[in-house]
XYZ file of C-alpha atoms in Angstrom:
531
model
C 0.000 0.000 0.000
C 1.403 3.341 -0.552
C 2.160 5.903 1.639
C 1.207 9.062 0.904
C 3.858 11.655 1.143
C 2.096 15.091 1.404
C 5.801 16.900 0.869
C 5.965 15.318 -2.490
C 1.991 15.905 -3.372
C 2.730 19.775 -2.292
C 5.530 20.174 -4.609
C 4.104 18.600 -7.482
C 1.171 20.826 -7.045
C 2.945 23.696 -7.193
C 4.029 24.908 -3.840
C 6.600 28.043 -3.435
C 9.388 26.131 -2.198
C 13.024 27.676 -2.425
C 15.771 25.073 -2.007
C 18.493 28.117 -1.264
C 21.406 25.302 -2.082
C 20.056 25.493 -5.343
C 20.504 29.427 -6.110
C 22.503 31.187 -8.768
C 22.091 34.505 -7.480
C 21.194 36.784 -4.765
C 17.454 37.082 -3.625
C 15.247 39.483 -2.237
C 11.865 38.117 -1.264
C 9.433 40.342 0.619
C 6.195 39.447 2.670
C 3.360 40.342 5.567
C 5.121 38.320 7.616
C 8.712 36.430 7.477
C 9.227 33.263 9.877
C 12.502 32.201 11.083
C 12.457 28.549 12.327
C 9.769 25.895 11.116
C 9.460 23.814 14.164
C 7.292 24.313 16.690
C 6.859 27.879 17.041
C 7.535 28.215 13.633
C 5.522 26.301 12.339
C 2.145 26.718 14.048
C 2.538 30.513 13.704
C 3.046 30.085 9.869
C -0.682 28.087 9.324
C -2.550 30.688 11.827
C -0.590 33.867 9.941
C -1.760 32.296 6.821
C -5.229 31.371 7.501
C -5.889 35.029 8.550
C -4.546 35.911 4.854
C -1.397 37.482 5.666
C 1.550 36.431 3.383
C 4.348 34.598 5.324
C 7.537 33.191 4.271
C 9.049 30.789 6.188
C 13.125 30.952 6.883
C 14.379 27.105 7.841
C 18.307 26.536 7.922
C 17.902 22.461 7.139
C 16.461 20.876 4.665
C 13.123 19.700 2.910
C 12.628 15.811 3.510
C 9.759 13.901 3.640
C 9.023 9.879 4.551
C 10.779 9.542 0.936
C 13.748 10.028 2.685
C 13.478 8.174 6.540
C 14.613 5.033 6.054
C 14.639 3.827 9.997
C 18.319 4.217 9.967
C 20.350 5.654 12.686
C 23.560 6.246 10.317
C 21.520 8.675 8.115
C 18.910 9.810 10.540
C 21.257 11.927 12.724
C 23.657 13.353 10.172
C 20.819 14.078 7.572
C 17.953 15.223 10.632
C 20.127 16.835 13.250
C 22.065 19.857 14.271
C 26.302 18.691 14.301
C 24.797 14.994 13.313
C 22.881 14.913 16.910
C 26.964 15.009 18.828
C 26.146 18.669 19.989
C 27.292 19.027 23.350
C 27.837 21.913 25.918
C 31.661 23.927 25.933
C 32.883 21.739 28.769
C 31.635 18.480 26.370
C 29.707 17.095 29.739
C 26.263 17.483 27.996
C 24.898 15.559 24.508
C 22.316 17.680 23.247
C 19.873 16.976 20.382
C 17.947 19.458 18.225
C 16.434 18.705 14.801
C 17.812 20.432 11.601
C 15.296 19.932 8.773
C 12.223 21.390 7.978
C 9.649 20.663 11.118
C 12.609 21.282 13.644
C 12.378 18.897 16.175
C 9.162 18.267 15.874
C 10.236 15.980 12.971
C 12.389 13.919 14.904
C 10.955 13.837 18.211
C 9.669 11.023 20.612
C 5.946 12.390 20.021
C 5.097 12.963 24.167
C 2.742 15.841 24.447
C 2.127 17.337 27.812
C 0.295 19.798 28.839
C 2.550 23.350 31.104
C 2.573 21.916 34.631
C 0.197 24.072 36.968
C 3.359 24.593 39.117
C 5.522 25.920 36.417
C 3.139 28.334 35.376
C 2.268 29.743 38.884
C 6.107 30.325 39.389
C 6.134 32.571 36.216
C 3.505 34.530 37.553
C 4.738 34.834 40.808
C 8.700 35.177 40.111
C 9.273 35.915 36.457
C 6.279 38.524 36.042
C 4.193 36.664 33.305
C 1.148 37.748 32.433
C -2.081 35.621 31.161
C -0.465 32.275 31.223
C -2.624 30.605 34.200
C -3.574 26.966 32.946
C -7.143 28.541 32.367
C -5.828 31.029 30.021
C -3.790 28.274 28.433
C -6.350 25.215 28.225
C -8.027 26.382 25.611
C -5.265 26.436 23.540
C -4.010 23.011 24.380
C -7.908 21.985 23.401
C -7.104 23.519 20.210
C -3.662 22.803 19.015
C -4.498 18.711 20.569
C -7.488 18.498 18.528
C -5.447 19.955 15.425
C -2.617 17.831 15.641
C -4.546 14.665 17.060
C -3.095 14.745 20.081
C -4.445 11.621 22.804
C -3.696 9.067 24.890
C -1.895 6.409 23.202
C -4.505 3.875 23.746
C -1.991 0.972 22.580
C 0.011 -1.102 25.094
C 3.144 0.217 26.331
C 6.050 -1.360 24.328
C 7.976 -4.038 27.045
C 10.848 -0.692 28.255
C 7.900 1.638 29.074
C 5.881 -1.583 30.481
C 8.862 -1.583 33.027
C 8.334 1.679 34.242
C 4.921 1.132 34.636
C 5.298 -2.021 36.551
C 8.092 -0.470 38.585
C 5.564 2.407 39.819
C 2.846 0.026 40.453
C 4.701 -1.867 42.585
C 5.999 0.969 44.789
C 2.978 2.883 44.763
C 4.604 6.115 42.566
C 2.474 8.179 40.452
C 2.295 7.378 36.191
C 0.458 8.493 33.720
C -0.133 7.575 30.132
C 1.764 10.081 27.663
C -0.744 11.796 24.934
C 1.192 11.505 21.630
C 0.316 13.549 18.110
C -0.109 10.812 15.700
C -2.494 10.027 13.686
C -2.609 5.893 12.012
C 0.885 4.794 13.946
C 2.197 1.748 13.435
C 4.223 1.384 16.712
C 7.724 1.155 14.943
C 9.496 2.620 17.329
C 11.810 4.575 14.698
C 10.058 8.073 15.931
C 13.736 9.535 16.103
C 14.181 9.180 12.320
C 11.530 10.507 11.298
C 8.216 9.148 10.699
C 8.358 6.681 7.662
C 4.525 6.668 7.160
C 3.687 9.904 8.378
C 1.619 8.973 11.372
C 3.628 11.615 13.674
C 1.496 14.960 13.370
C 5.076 16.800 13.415
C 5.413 20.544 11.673
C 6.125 18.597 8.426
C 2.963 16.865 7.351
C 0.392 19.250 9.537
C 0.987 22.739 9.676
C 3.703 23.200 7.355
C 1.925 21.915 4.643
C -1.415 23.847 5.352
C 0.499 27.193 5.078
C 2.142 26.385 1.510
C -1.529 25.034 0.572
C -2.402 28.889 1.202
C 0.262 30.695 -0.604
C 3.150 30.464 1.764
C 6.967 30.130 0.618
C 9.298 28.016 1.980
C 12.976 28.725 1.687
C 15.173 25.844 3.148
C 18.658 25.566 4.015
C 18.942 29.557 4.381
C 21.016 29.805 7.359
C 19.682 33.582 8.883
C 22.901 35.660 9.698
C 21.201 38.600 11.362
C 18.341 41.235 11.562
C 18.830 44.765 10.229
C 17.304 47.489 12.401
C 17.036 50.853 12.700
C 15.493 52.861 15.972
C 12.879 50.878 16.747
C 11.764 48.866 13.507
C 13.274 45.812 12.280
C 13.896 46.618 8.237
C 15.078 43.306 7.233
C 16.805 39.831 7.328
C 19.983 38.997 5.915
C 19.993 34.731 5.117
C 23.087 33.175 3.656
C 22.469 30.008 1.498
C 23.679 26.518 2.609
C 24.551 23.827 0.102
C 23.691 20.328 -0.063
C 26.587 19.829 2.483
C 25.291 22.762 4.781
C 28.015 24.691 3.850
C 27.471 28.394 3.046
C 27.337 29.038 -1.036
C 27.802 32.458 -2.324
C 24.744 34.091 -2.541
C 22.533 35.668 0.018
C 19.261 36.653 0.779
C 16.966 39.210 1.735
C 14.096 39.279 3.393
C 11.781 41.768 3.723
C 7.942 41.619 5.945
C 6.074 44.096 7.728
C 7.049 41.917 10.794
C 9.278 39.556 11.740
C 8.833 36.149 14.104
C 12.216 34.370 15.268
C 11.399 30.731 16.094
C 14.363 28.866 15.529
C 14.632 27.547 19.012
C 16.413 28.198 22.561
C 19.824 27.715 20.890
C 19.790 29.979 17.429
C 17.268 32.997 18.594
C 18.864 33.670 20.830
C 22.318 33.370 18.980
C 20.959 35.190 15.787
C 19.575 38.013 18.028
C 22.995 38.104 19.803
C 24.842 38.101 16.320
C 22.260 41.475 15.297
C 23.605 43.510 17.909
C 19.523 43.896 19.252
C 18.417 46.523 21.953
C 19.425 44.212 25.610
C 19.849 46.992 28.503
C 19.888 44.118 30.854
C 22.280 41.641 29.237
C 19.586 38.933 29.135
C 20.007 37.107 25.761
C 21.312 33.784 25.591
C 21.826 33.679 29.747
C 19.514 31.629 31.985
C 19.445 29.068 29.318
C 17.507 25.710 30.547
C 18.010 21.922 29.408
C 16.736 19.222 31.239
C 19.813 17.784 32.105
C 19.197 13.591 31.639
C 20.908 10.912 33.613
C 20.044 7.067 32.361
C 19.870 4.590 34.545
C 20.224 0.626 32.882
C 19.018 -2.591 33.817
C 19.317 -6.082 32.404
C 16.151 -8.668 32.915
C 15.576 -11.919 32.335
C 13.159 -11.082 29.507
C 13.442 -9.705 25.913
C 12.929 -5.798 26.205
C 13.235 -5.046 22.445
C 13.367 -1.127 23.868
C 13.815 -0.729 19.778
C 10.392 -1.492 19.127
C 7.230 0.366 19.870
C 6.463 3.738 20.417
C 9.228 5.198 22.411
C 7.366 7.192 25.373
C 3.881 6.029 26.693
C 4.500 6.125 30.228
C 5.690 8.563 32.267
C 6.405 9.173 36.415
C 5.784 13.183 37.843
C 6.230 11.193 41.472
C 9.426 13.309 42.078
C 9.381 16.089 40.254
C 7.809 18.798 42.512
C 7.277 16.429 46.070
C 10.315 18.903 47.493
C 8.192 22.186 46.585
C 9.134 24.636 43.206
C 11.950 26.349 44.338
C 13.360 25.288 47.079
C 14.829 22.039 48.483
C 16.387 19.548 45.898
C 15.611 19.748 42.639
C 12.964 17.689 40.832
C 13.261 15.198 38.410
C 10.666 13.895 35.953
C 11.048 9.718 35.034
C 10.512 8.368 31.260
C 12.320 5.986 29.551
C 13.925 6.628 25.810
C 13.689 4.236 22.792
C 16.841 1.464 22.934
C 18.682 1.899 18.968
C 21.976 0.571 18.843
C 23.854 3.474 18.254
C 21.615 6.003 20.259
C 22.558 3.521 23.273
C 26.146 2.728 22.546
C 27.233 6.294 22.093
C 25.199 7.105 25.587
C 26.285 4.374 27.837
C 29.530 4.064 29.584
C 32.794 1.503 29.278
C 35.271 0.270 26.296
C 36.215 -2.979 24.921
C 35.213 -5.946 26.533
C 33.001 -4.494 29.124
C 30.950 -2.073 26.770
C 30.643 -5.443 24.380
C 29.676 -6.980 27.134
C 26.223 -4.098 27.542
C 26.040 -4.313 24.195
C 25.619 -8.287 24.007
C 22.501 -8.102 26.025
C 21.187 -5.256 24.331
C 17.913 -6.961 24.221
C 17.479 -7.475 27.343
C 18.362 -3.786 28.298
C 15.656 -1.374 30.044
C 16.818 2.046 30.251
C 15.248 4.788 32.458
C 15.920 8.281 32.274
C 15.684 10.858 34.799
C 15.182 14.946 34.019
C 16.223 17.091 36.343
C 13.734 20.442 36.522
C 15.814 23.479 36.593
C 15.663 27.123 36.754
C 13.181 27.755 39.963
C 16.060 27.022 42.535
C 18.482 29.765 43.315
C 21.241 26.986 42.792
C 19.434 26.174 39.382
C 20.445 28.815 37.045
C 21.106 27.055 33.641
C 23.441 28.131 31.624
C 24.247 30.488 28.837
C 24.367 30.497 24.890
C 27.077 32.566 23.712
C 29.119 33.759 19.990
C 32.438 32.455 19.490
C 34.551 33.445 16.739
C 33.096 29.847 14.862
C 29.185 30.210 15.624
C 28.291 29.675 19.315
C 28.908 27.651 22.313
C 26.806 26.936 25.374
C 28.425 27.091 28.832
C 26.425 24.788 31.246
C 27.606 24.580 34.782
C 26.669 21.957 37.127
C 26.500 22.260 40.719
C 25.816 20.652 43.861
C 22.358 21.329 43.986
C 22.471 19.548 40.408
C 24.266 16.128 41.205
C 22.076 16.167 44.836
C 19.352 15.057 42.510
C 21.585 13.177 40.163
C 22.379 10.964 42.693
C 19.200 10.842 44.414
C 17.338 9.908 40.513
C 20.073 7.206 40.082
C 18.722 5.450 43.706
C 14.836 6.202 42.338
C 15.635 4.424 38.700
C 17.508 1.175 40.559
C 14.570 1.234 42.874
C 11.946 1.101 40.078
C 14.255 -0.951 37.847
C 14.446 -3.663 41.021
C 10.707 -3.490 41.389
C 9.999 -4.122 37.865
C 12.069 -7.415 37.998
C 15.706 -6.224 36.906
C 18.334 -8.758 37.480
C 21.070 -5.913 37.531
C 21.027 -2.516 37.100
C 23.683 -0.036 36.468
C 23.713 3.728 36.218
C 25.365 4.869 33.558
C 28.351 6.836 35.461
C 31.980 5.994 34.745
C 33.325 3.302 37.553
C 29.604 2.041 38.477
C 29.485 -1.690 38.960
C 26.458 -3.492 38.186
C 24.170 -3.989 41.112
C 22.632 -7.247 41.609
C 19.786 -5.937 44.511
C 17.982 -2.635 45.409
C 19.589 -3.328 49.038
C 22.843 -3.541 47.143
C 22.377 -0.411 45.212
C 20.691 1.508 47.960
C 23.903 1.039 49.937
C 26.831 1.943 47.206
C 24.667 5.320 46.338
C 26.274 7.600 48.630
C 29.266 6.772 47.333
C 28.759 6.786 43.471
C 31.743 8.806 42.100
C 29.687 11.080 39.817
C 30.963 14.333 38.316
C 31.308 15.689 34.464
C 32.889 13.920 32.107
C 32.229 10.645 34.203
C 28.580 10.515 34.458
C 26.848 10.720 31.172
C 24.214 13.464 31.206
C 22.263 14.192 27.627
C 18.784 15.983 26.996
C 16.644 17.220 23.744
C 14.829 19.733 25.674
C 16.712 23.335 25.350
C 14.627 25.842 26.778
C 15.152 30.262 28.000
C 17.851 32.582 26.480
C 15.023 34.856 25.367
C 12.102 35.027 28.305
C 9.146 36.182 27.962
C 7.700 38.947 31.103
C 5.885 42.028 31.887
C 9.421 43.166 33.898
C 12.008 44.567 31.483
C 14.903 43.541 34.015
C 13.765 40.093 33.634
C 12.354 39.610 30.548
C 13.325 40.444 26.377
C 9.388 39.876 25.030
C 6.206 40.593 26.876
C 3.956 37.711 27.866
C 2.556 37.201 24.275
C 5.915 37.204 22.675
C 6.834 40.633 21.518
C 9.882 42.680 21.774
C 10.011 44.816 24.465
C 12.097 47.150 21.740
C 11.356 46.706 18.552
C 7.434 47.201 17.223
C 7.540 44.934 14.495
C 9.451 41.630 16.156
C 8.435 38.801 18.112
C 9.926 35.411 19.332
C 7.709 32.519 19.244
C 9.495 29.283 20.738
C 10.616 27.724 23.700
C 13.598 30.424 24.227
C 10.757 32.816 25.827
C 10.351 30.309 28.778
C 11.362 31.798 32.149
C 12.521 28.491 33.565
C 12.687 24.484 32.353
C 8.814 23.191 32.009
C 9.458 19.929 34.245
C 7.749 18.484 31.402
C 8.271 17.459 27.622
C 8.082 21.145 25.666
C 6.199 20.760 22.476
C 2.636 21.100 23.390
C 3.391 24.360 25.725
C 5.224 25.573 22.426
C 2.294 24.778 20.001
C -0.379 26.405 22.784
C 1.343 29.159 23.498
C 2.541 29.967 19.754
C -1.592 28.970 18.948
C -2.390 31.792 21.222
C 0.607 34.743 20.505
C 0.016 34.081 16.762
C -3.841 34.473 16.895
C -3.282 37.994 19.127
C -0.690 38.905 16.312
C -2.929 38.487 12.921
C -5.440 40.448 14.603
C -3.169 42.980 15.145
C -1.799 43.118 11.968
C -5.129 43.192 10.166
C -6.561 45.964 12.124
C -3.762 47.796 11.102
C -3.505 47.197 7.333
């Protein structure tokens, strides 16, 4: 049966698609509205703009694909789908980091988990980070909207056997779970999520909202890296793009771009490094700093049983029973519990040892459960983040991490062998340099407090980049207002998850799609009244 492949259908329809690797000369394109990012923010912005009849173009540095081109493997998945082939890591080189690169952003490649802004997270921007009409009761209506528009439910299937674990594990100790909502749409539990969808069953940017805008008259323009924004007083005047080549390395030409306003959503990483690079209006020296990941520890465990962690849809389950039970901002951080999808080279490049004793993980890589632990930062005073800054070759991001930080690193590694143990784990071992396999929960309870963890040793990863750009009513705390525009330039706003205050303590795509739903909606009417 075939597949079909609404990227190809759009094209040979006639889309306005601009493949910048494939220029001969300079360009100057010119529209309502110009979008910089097509994830997310990006993307959910560019179908509301359009569907009010403004004319948008849409700004992506990666490239068009489409399930023509995810093949469910891991050696072209993260070099052709990923910023620095998904081996992006912090200055000090103690943090992996993942972030799409393709059209859709992330949303192309992620794990599908949809979660609504924690009630707690929210009532801490109010309180601390002066934000503005962002209560869950302002918010639910968007989440209504954007889940019914990008089929957005409970995944009704059964958990694959690595999520089954974590559900057993909490069942038998009495911890909270709940079932993960996911945006697909026909799934066939592959599993291969990470890759992209194959069949087009994840509702990502790429086959929902994406689409619907070129259907109206949008233009895409793909691997167009943006350099900076011109400005002038107040206004922003233009965009300056350079064009990539099939290799992602800059070509020759340039382009232009010129809107009556201007939406950066290219993520916590490159708005804030793109505003940085522009020289923009910052009185307070707040771009790029309090920049939040959840920072992810894994914890193994080998059973009796085939796990096949490869196999299903990667996150069904998930635990909140530690992630605010020591209050929002104070006592030791919180950590949220999931458990990733098991591919080989996703695991072998995130686990720990050499030779024989890393062949020797590797060998029961069937049998392998892995949990994962994120750590909610940004509400404690010790819980800063860390900062996004220009180097002479792009950017870097400096990411300390402190005692408060491996408090709860060690404290998640004695939750996950606890679980793990419950569940029926034989062994488990946390993946930290110099761990031994423990054969009991009594046994790992025990050699806990005495874990040698620290950077470099322990590995610590996360796809979740978050602040650099917050949003506020305060101008010592904030760079937009609470609906996303510039405190200093009329015509600009910043639509992503840069404009959160803090981490989410929670999976960011659906507070990114409800909040854009909501900022985007404000804007058109704004823009119409005044044309």
């Amino acid at each position: 049966m075939a597949i079909p492949d609404p990227i190809v259908e759009g094209l040979a329809s006639g889309w306005k698609h601009i493949d910048a690797s494939q220029l001969s000369q300079d360009q100057t394109l010119e529209a309502d509205v110009v979008i910089v990012g097509s994830g997310a923010g990006g993307g959910v912005a560019a179908e509301i703009l359009t569907d009010a009849g403004l004319t948008v173009i849409i700004v992506e540095g990666g490239p068009l694909k489409s399930s023509e081109s995810f093949n469910m493997e891991e050696r072209r998945a993260y070099p052709n789908l990923y910023h620095q082939a998904a081996a992006m890591k912090t200055q000090d080189k103690a943090i992996g980091i993942f972030q799409g690169r393709a059209v859709g952003g992330s949303t192309t490649v992620n794990w599908t988990t949809s979660i609504r802004t924690p009630r707690p997270t929210l009532d801490f921007w109010a309180k601390d980070k002066s934000v503005k009409g962002l209560s869950r009761q302002d918010l639910d209506p968007w989440f209504d909207k954007m889940e019914k528009r990008l089929n957005i439910s409970k995944w009704e299937y059964e958990p694959n056997r690595n999520n089954q674990a974590l559900k057993l594990g909490c069942e038998k100790l009495g911890w909270d779970y709940t079932v993960i909502k996911r945006n697909v749409k026909g799934c066939w539990n592959t599993g291969y999520c990470g890759m992209g969808c194959p069949i087009n069953a994840k509702q990502s940017m790429l086959v929902t909202t994406i689409p619907a805008a070129l259907d109206k008259g949008a233009t895409l323009v793909s691997r167009a890296k943006v350099i900076k924004l011109e400005h002038h007083n107040d206004k922003i005047s233009a965009i300056e793009a350079q064009a990539l080549n099939e290799q992602m390395q800059p070509t020759e030409f340039k382009l232009i771009f010129k809107a009556k306003h201007y939406i950066i959503a290219a993520g916590a990483i490159h708005t804030p490094t793109i505003l940085l690079r522009s020289n923009l209006a910052d009185p307070h020296q707040l771009l790029g700093k309090r920049t939040f990941l959840h920072p992810t520890l894994l914890s193994g465990a080998i059973f009796s049983d085939s796990i096949n962690g490869h196999s299903g849809a990667p996150q069904s389950i998930y635990s909140d029973e530690f992630v605010w039970k020591h209050g929002t901002a104070s006592g030791d951080l919180g950590y949220k519990l999931e458990v990733p999808p098991i591919h080989p080279v996703l695991i072998a490049s995130k686990t720990i040892g050499y030779g024989k004793t890393h062949a020797s993980l590797m060998d029961q890589f069937n049998q392998l459960q892995v949990t994962i632990a994120l750590i909610r930062d940004g509400f404690h005073e010790q819980s800063q983040g860390g900062q996004v800054q220009l180097t002479d070759t792009g950017f870097a991001i400096d990411y300390p991490l402190n005692e408060a930080f491996w408090r709860s690193v060690r404290r998640s590694f004695g939750s996950m062998a606890e679980l793990q143990f419950a569940a029926g784990a034989k062994q488990v071992l946390p993946i930290t340099e110099g761990a031994p396999y423990f054969n009991s929960w009594k046994e790992a309870k025990s050699a806990m407090e005495t874990l040698d963890l620290g950077p470099l040793k322990t590995v610590v990863v996360s796809a979740h980049v978050m602040g650099g750009c917050p949003m506020g009513e305060n101008t010592k705390l904030s760079m937009v207002d609470s609906q996303g525009n510039s405190h200093y330039y009329e015509n600009l706003s910043v639509m992503d998850g840069s404009v959160f205050p803090t981490s989410l303590g929670a999976n960011p795509q659906l507070t990114i799609y409800a909040m854009t739903a909501r900022n985007a909606t404000l804007l058109a009417e704004r823009l119409k009244s005044s044309s």
